[in-house]
XYZ file of C-alpha atoms in Angstrom:
512
model
C 129.111 83.387 81.168
C 129.429 80.456 79.958
C 133.219 80.928 79.360
C 133.585 82.041 82.800
C 132.532 78.905 84.702
C 134.478 76.466 82.393
C 137.808 78.757 83.030
C 136.855 79.005 86.937
C 136.740 75.113 86.423
C 139.775 73.857 84.588
C 141.259 76.696 87.305
C 140.622 75.112 90.658
C 140.907 70.982 88.628
C 144.444 72.531 88.120
C 144.644 73.561 91.640
C 143.701 70.630 92.882
C 146.178 68.802 90.624
C 148.913 70.503 91.724
C 148.438 69.807 95.623
C 148.206 66.951 95.259
C 151.214 66.244 93.602
C 152.931 68.323 96.006
C 151.667 66.431 98.598
C 153.243 63.288 97.408
C 156.130 64.388 96.395
C 156.480 65.456 99.911
C 155.978 62.218 101.329
C 157.989 60.626 98.796
C 160.872 62.397 99.820
C 160.018 61.533 103.857
C 159.577 57.638 102.769
C 162.544 58.536 101.146
C 164.697 60.199 104.443
C 163.072 57.376 106.554
C 164.384 54.650 104.190
C 167.459 55.700 103.893
C 167.948 56.202 107.259
C 166.599 52.973 107.953
C 168.774 51.053 106.000
C 172.148 52.840 106.780
C 171.101 51.796 110.285
C 170.482 48.255 109.528
C 173.168 47.993 107.453
C 175.637 48.927 109.835
C 173.007 46.893 113.150
C 173.957 43.498 110.122
C 177.902 44.367 109.439
C 178.327 44.351 113.701
C 176.106 41.285 113.514
C 177.762 39.127 111.459
C 181.703 40.094 113.004
C 179.615 39.237 116.239
C 178.043 36.114 115.887
C 180.804 35.316 113.358
C 183.769 35.606 115.971
C 181.198 33.961 118.733
C 180.120 31.082 116.864
C 181.876 30.574 113.936
C 179.185 30.672 111.836
C 177.380 32.822 109.470
C 173.492 33.298 110.130
C 171.634 32.569 107.175
C 168.377 34.677 105.896
C 167.265 38.090 105.163
C 167.933 40.293 108.484
C 165.275 40.663 110.440
C 166.083 44.955 110.305
C 166.003 44.745 106.814
C 162.273 42.876 106.993
C 161.064 45.478 109.254
C 162.384 48.384 106.852
C 160.220 46.550 104.278
C 157.325 46.413 105.695
C 157.412 50.380 106.529
C 158.578 51.308 103.279
C 155.347 49.470 101.611
C 153.051 51.203 104.454
C 153.922 54.412 103.652
C 153.843 53.445 100.111
C 149.672 52.422 100.718
C 149.368 55.478 102.398
C 150.982 58.130 99.770
C 148.806 56.192 97.790
C 145.711 56.685 99.364
C 146.032 60.730 100.259
C 146.993 60.800 96.451
C 143.538 59.030 95.130
C 141.502 60.688 97.820
C 142.670 64.317 96.711
C 142.981 63.693 92.571
C 140.695 65.515 90.971
C 140.110 64.057 87.254
C 141.555 67.206 85.490
C 143.043 66.461 81.341
C 146.140 68.572 81.099
C 147.449 68.067 84.291
C 146.622 64.266 84.484
C 148.223 64.030 81.295
C 151.855 65.743 82.794
C 151.807 63.932 85.461
C 151.622 60.312 83.765
C 154.635 61.622 81.897
C 156.748 62.691 84.580
C 155.936 59.643 86.349
C 157.144 57.526 83.697
C 159.915 58.991 82.317
C 161.247 59.221 86.819
C 160.202 55.062 86.955
C 162.429 54.435 83.956
C 165.277 56.689 85.568
C 164.851 54.470 88.812
C 165.077 51.060 86.939
C 167.839 52.627 84.639
C 169.680 53.105 87.722
C 169.306 49.975 90.000
C 171.551 47.676 88.114
C 171.656 45.629 91.779
C 168.762 46.639 93.157
C 167.576 43.003 94.974
C 166.634 43.784 98.384
C 163.749 45.728 97.410
C 163.286 43.455 94.551
C 164.813 40.264 95.816
C 164.957 39.667 99.577
C 166.091 36.161 99.465
C 169.206 37.285 98.126
C 171.184 35.969 101.063
C 169.931 32.678 100.703
C 171.038 32.451 97.150
C 174.561 33.156 98.352
C 174.841 30.932 101.269
C 173.648 28.700 98.660
C 176.621 28.832 96.240
C 179.100 29.322 99.359
C 177.591 25.760 100.815
C 178.431 24.115 97.672
C 182.067 25.410 98.076
C 182.750 23.749 101.178
C 180.185 20.197 101.682
C 181.780 19.713 104.668
C 179.838 23.006 107.347
C 176.460 21.715 107.173
C 177.748 18.435 109.240
C 179.856 20.837 111.766
C 177.048 23.405 111.742
C 174.309 20.262 112.412
C 176.346 18.485 115.136
C 177.181 22.158 116.600
C 173.548 22.652 117.339
C 173.153 18.917 118.627
C 176.010 19.410 120.847
C 173.756 22.915 122.264
C 171.188 20.340 123.197
C 172.640 17.986 125.935
C 174.945 15.422 123.662
C 178.730 14.769 124.186
C 180.764 18.386 122.222
C 182.712 17.019 119.508
C 186.060 18.453 119.106
C 187.182 21.650 117.080
C 187.163 21.628 113.187
C 190.781 22.872 111.739
C 191.901 26.897 112.340
C 191.715 26.632 108.528
C 188.140 26.294 108.048
C 187.102 28.814 110.734
C 189.139 31.546 108.129
C 187.402 30.467 105.584
C 184.326 30.926 106.832
C 185.323 34.189 108.377
C 186.146 35.643 104.899
C 183.078 34.532 103.007
C 180.693 36.715 105.710
C 183.097 39.699 105.104
C 182.779 39.436 100.917
C 179.187 39.348 101.353
C 178.526 42.341 103.669
C 181.010 44.023 100.881
C 178.554 42.796 98.287
C 175.555 44.116 100.481
C 176.944 47.445 101.324
C 178.177 47.844 97.738
C 173.908 47.284 96.878
C 172.809 50.080 99.417
C 174.925 52.783 97.934
C 174.215 51.959 94.491
C 170.608 51.544 95.965
C 170.827 54.821 97.967
C 172.261 56.318 95.033
C 169.609 55.515 92.454
C 167.205 56.759 95.176
C 168.933 60.449 95.585
C 168.372 60.295 91.641
C 164.589 59.480 91.234
C 164.042 62.250 94.457
C 165.771 65.055 91.927
C 163.894 63.320 88.763
C 160.811 63.831 90.985
C 161.872 67.486 92.083
C 162.630 68.104 88.754
C 159.425 67.184 87.531
C 157.111 68.832 90.445
C 159.337 72.118 89.504
C 158.567 71.846 86.018
C 154.177 70.866 86.927
C 154.523 73.831 89.037
C 155.813 76.022 85.827
C 153.211 74.841 83.985
C 150.594 75.276 86.678
C 152.074 78.633 86.982
C 151.622 79.294 83.458
C 148.330 78.154 83.297
C 147.485 80.385 86.878
C 148.962 83.119 84.632
C 146.821 82.564 81.418
C 143.751 82.036 83.507
C 144.279 85.448 85.291
C 145.757 87.401 82.507
C 141.676 85.731 80.665
C 140.291 86.652 83.915
C 141.219 90.395 83.468
C 140.567 90.265 80.074
C 136.637 89.149 81.091
C 136.946 91.431 83.647
C 137.662 94.439 82.388
C 135.152 93.630 79.330
C 132.774 93.025 82.240
C 133.021 96.255 83.824
C 132.848 98.049 80.138
C 129.660 96.450 79.805
C 128.491 97.294 83.191
C 129.950 100.464 82.980
C 127.719 101.519 79.388
C 124.987 99.736 81.096
C 125.324 102.051 83.972
C 126.092 104.779 81.510
C 122.983 104.176 79.196
C 120.747 103.030 82.408
C 121.813 106.478 83.929
C 121.087 108.149 80.412
C 117.615 106.579 80.489
C 116.774 107.781 84.012
C 118.232 111.411 83.270
C 115.557 110.923 80.113
C 112.320 109.405 82.544
C 113.169 112.397 85.205
C 113.003 115.307 82.843
C 110.280 113.557 81.005
C 108.178 113.383 85.090
C 109.724 117.168 85.379
C 108.057 117.982 82.693
C 104.337 116.457 82.612
C 104.559 117.304 86.203
C 105.139 121.097 84.927
C 102.386 120.804 82.087
C 100.246 119.207 84.966
C 101.034 122.134 87.659
C 99.981 124.690 84.611
C 97.029 122.812 84.260
C 96.043 122.601 87.615
C 96.851 125.906 88.256
C 94.877 126.842 84.860
C 92.109 124.656 86.471
C 92.008 126.763 90.295
C 92.295 130.086 88.263
C 88.767 129.357 86.158
C 87.806 127.515 89.016
C 87.959 130.656 90.904
C 86.690 133.229 88.177
C 83.591 130.487 88.456
C 82.918 130.716 92.183
C 83.554 134.769 91.708
C 81.322 134.849 89.136
C 79.153 132.340 91.060
C 79.545 134.282 94.216
C 78.776 137.556 92.485
C 75.640 136.436 90.759
C 74.388 134.709 94.002
C 74.922 137.985 95.306
C 72.654 140.054 92.742
C 70.098 137.353 92.605
C 70.105 137.593 96.864
C 70.007 141.504 96.623
C 67.607 141.268 93.329
C 65.390 138.384 95.813
C 65.986 140.630 99.066
C 64.700 143.924 97.216
C 62.164 142.070 95.405
C 61.056 139.989 99.083
C 61.552 143.423 100.527
C 59.576 145.142 98.038
C 56.374 142.275 98.208
C 56.745 142.671 102.021
C 56.237 146.818 101.821
C 53.419 145.706 98.825
C 52.314 142.883 101.086
C 51.955 145.352 104.433
C 50.113 147.908 102.383
C 47.220 145.776 101.134
C 47.351 144.599 104.850
C 47.200 148.259 105.716
C 45.154 148.585 103.052
C 42.619 145.595 103.813
C 42.647 146.123 107.669
C 41.703 149.663 106.463
C 38.843 148.823 104.618
C 37.521 146.036 107.775
C 37.919 148.889 109.666
C 35.868 151.325 107.261
C 33.614 148.806 106.949
C 33.165 147.221 110.390
C 32.723 151.309 111.145
C 30.055 151.517 108.429
C 27.959 148.413 110.170
C 29.142 149.734 113.531
C 27.509 152.902 112.324
C 24.126 151.107 111.383
C 24.635 149.081 114.470
C 21.669 149.146 116.710
C 20.244 146.363 118.748
C 17.157 145.365 117.379
C 13.856 144.142 119.392
C 11.418 141.328 118.163
C 8.211 142.951 117.413
C 6.528 139.264 118.532
C 8.247 138.758 121.808
C 9.277 142.169 122.408
C 12.703 140.792 123.338
C 15.560 142.803 122.522
C 19.193 141.609 121.305
C 22.172 143.337 121.569
C 24.043 144.773 118.709
C 27.647 143.180 119.538
C 28.391 140.458 121.108
C 31.252 140.210 123.497
C 33.800 138.471 121.153
C 32.820 140.995 118.458
C 30.030 139.219 116.292
C 27.756 141.417 115.156
C 23.942 141.342 115.122
C 22.435 140.024 111.570
C 18.559 139.805 112.560
C 16.036 138.574 114.788
C 13.199 136.489 114.818
C 10.525 134.132 116.709
C 9.928 131.008 116.875
C 6.115 129.741 117.169
C 4.042 126.584 118.044
C 0.633 127.252 116.507
C -0.196 130.353 117.793
C 2.551 130.124 121.002
C 5.628 132.247 121.271
C 7.897 129.979 122.410
C 11.576 131.524 122.026
C 12.555 134.590 120.567
C 16.078 134.019 118.515
C 18.505 135.787 117.308
C 21.512 135.714 114.658
C 25.341 137.115 114.772
C 28.066 135.939 112.243
C 30.710 138.382 110.977
C 30.678 141.616 108.576
C 31.154 139.572 105.916
C 27.794 137.871 105.938
C 26.282 141.211 106.555
C 28.176 142.421 103.544
C 26.823 139.397 101.917
C 23.457 140.724 101.945
C 24.147 144.052 101.775
C 24.656 143.679 97.827
C 21.380 142.827 96.891
C 18.488 145.173 96.423
C 14.754 143.845 99.157
C 13.185 142.651 95.316
C 16.120 140.192 95.424
C 14.631 138.755 98.691
C 15.413 135.036 97.630
C 18.932 135.879 96.206
C 20.178 137.750 99.522
C 18.852 134.739 101.208
C 20.861 132.565 99.848
C 23.415 134.545 99.997
C 22.462 134.692 103.453
C 22.923 131.136 104.289
C 25.930 130.262 102.181
C 28.212 133.540 103.917
C 26.777 132.147 107.576
C 27.695 128.147 106.906
C 31.095 128.750 105.254
C 32.935 129.225 108.185
C 36.507 130.457 106.115
C 39.016 132.809 107.970
C 36.436 135.889 106.910
C 33.376 134.210 108.765
C 34.219 131.737 111.329
C 31.597 131.575 113.346
C 27.506 132.202 113.184
C 26.268 132.065 116.415
C 23.035 131.289 117.813
C 21.188 133.117 120.674
C 17.454 131.718 121.538
C 15.731 133.433 124.973
C 12.676 131.217 126.297
C 8.977 132.941 126.224
C 7.198 130.115 126.983
C 8.221 127.584 129.832
C 8.920 124.463 129.064
C 10.785 120.990 130.239
C 14.245 120.313 129.156
C 12.690 117.336 127.590
C 10.742 118.532 125.253
C 13.371 121.567 124.098
C 15.827 119.255 123.673
C 14.216 117.207 121.691
C 12.642 119.930 119.484
C 16.208 121.312 118.388
C 17.666 117.410 117.569
C 14.364 116.637 116.001
C 15.165 120.212 113.867
C 18.475 118.985 113.376
C 18.048 115.645 112.602
C 16.683 115.833 108.880
C 19.301 118.124 107.703
C 22.531 116.315 109.579
C 23.687 113.218 107.068
C 26.463 112.160 109.385
C 26.376 109.845 112.584
C 22.846 109.707 115.222
C 24.905 109.883 117.543
C 26.661 113.423 117.284
C 22.153 114.903 117.209
C 22.314 112.360 120.297
C 25.346 113.631 122.232
C 23.309 117.470 120.945
C 20.720 116.849 122.799
C 21.730 115.417 125.581
C 23.990 118.770 126.185
C 21.044 120.909 126.143
C 18.915 118.706 128.415
C 21.862 118.299 130.819
C 21.876 122.145 130.882
C 18.296 122.445 131.324
C 18.479 120.039 134.177
C 20.873 122.000 135.623
C 18.118 125.048 136.104
C 15.799 123.225 137.690
C 14.996 120.994 134.455
C 12.391 123.572 133.388
C 13.545 125.987 130.561
C 11.319 128.880 131.830
C 10.467 132.300 130.362
C 13.891 134.411 129.892
C 16.012 130.534 129.551
C 18.534 132.177 127.348
C 20.077 129.352 125.135
C 23.945 129.709 123.354
C 25.369 126.981 119.476
C 27.881 128.762 118.286
C 28.548 126.997 114.917
C 31.919 126.312 113.151
C 33.571 123.783 110.809
C 34.680 122.087 114.916
C 31.237 121.243 115.489
C 28.186 123.099 118.304
C 29.040 124.288 121.643
C 26.186 124.477 123.923
C 25.316 127.133 126.542
C 22.921 127.367 128.984
C 22.741 130.723 130.973
C 26.021 131.649 130.387
C 27.359 127.823 131.364
C 28.987 126.048 128.691
C 27.787 122.553 128.765
C 30.493 120.967 125.871
C 30.891 120.696 122.244
C 29.766 118.098 119.544
C 33.007 117.660 117.765
C 31.520 116.900 113.975
C 32.383 119.375 111.177
C 29.113 119.274 109.114
C 27.186 119.703 112.314
C 27.548 123.412 112.114
C 26.042 123.655 108.809
C 23.187 121.770 109.243
C 22.617 123.790 112.554
C 22.934 126.816 111.090
C 20.374 125.226 107.721
C 17.720 125.104 110.750
C 17.386 129.122 110.962
C 18.520 130.488 107.446
C 16.958 127.537 104.570
C 13.988 126.920 102.886
C 12.150 125.604 105.648
C 13.789 128.014 108.229
C 11.747 126.873 111.860
C 11.457 130.983 111.806
C 10.966 132.464 108.712
C 11.267 135.720 110.537
C 14.799 135.709 111.515
C 15.691 135.288 107.933
C 13.194 138.175 107.011
C 14.355 140.228 109.166
C 18.176 139.459 108.387
C 17.340 139.967 104.974
C 15.126 143.370 105.266
C 17.723 144.361 107.782
C 20.769 144.787 105.746
C 20.245 144.265 101.659
C 20.406 147.501 100.218
C 22.199 149.077 103.438
C 25.621 150.138 101.284
C 28.199 148.499 103.265
């Protein structure tokens, strides 16, 4: 790449020098042509002027003619312009500069050799010197010329000189004109020779430049061919590498596609196996669920049948029970499905205050039925536990009280509250609320719990509900209050021991 740049730079330097030389040659030719024309016209004008002035005044005009001075000034201006153009376009190039210097020296030597009398250019005062030599040959001319000039200013005119003196002056003027014409011709020949020499130099320089251009072109073509061959080789190598890369990528893509296909196939197989396994598991689970449901249904059916059998057995033995102490009879079954467990009386000294009946579910009856009549204490404990468990088999236990002795609301409410209070470990306000509900129920009946007034207490895990003569008074919501109310009638210190004895005697050993 560096050699190419150097060759290109050398070529441009040579071309620039050649262009500058062509400009200089054209300027020199134009200058030579102009100078020849000016000098030819000046010589003709000078000859006519000399002849005229010699004929008119009878004397020569000394000094350089005006036309020649004007021509010299014009030539000098052209040379300065030409040198400025050459210096402006000249570029330093070692080879072409050396050639131009040698040609210029040869051309200058030729001009010097061919100009033996080039006094018009190198010595413009030649006419003055020649005129001075003429004056030394004819000493009388100064005085006559001076007298002639003074006579033109208004002084008295003198007589003309003899005719032979005028002839001598005319002959001398003609001789000078012939010398000038000969010198101009010799100068024109020398200039033509110099122009031909410059033209030959330009042709030689052009041939040298053409040779260099040709060598440059050949070198450039060679470089181009080498660069093209190198580029073709690089392109071919790149194409081969690209082909190998594409083949490698295609092979990798093919292998990847095969691996992906195998992975998809394996995934599909695994998915199919998982689906079959899931279907089998679902079918097995469904079958198990179905069998379990059938078993549960069968068990439920059997349980219901057993319950129904138990209910049938209970109901077969169920009948109203009459309290012997008060002669109050209680129904064997309430409307909500609770069964009569037993009856008793609440005595205060010798007074029978009210008769009480206990209603509960079949499970309570069964809990007592497993014991014999001799296992009274165990049966009593089982009765108490079953009645206060409040589970799914025995959610509610109900106590129905029927007054057999007249009492005011405050007395009956306070008596029941005082029985619950020592068995309840919760907030006292709940007991107060229970007492208030009983009192308000009696109050709504006139404030007296007369004989035949019926109180109902539904005990559960939610609390205790109070009703007076079928009118619901409200519920004391407390989780443990219901069990405490059951304990009032079933524990070791029950307020009606007759109730406990009747329950145990009625259902123990009943075979339910």
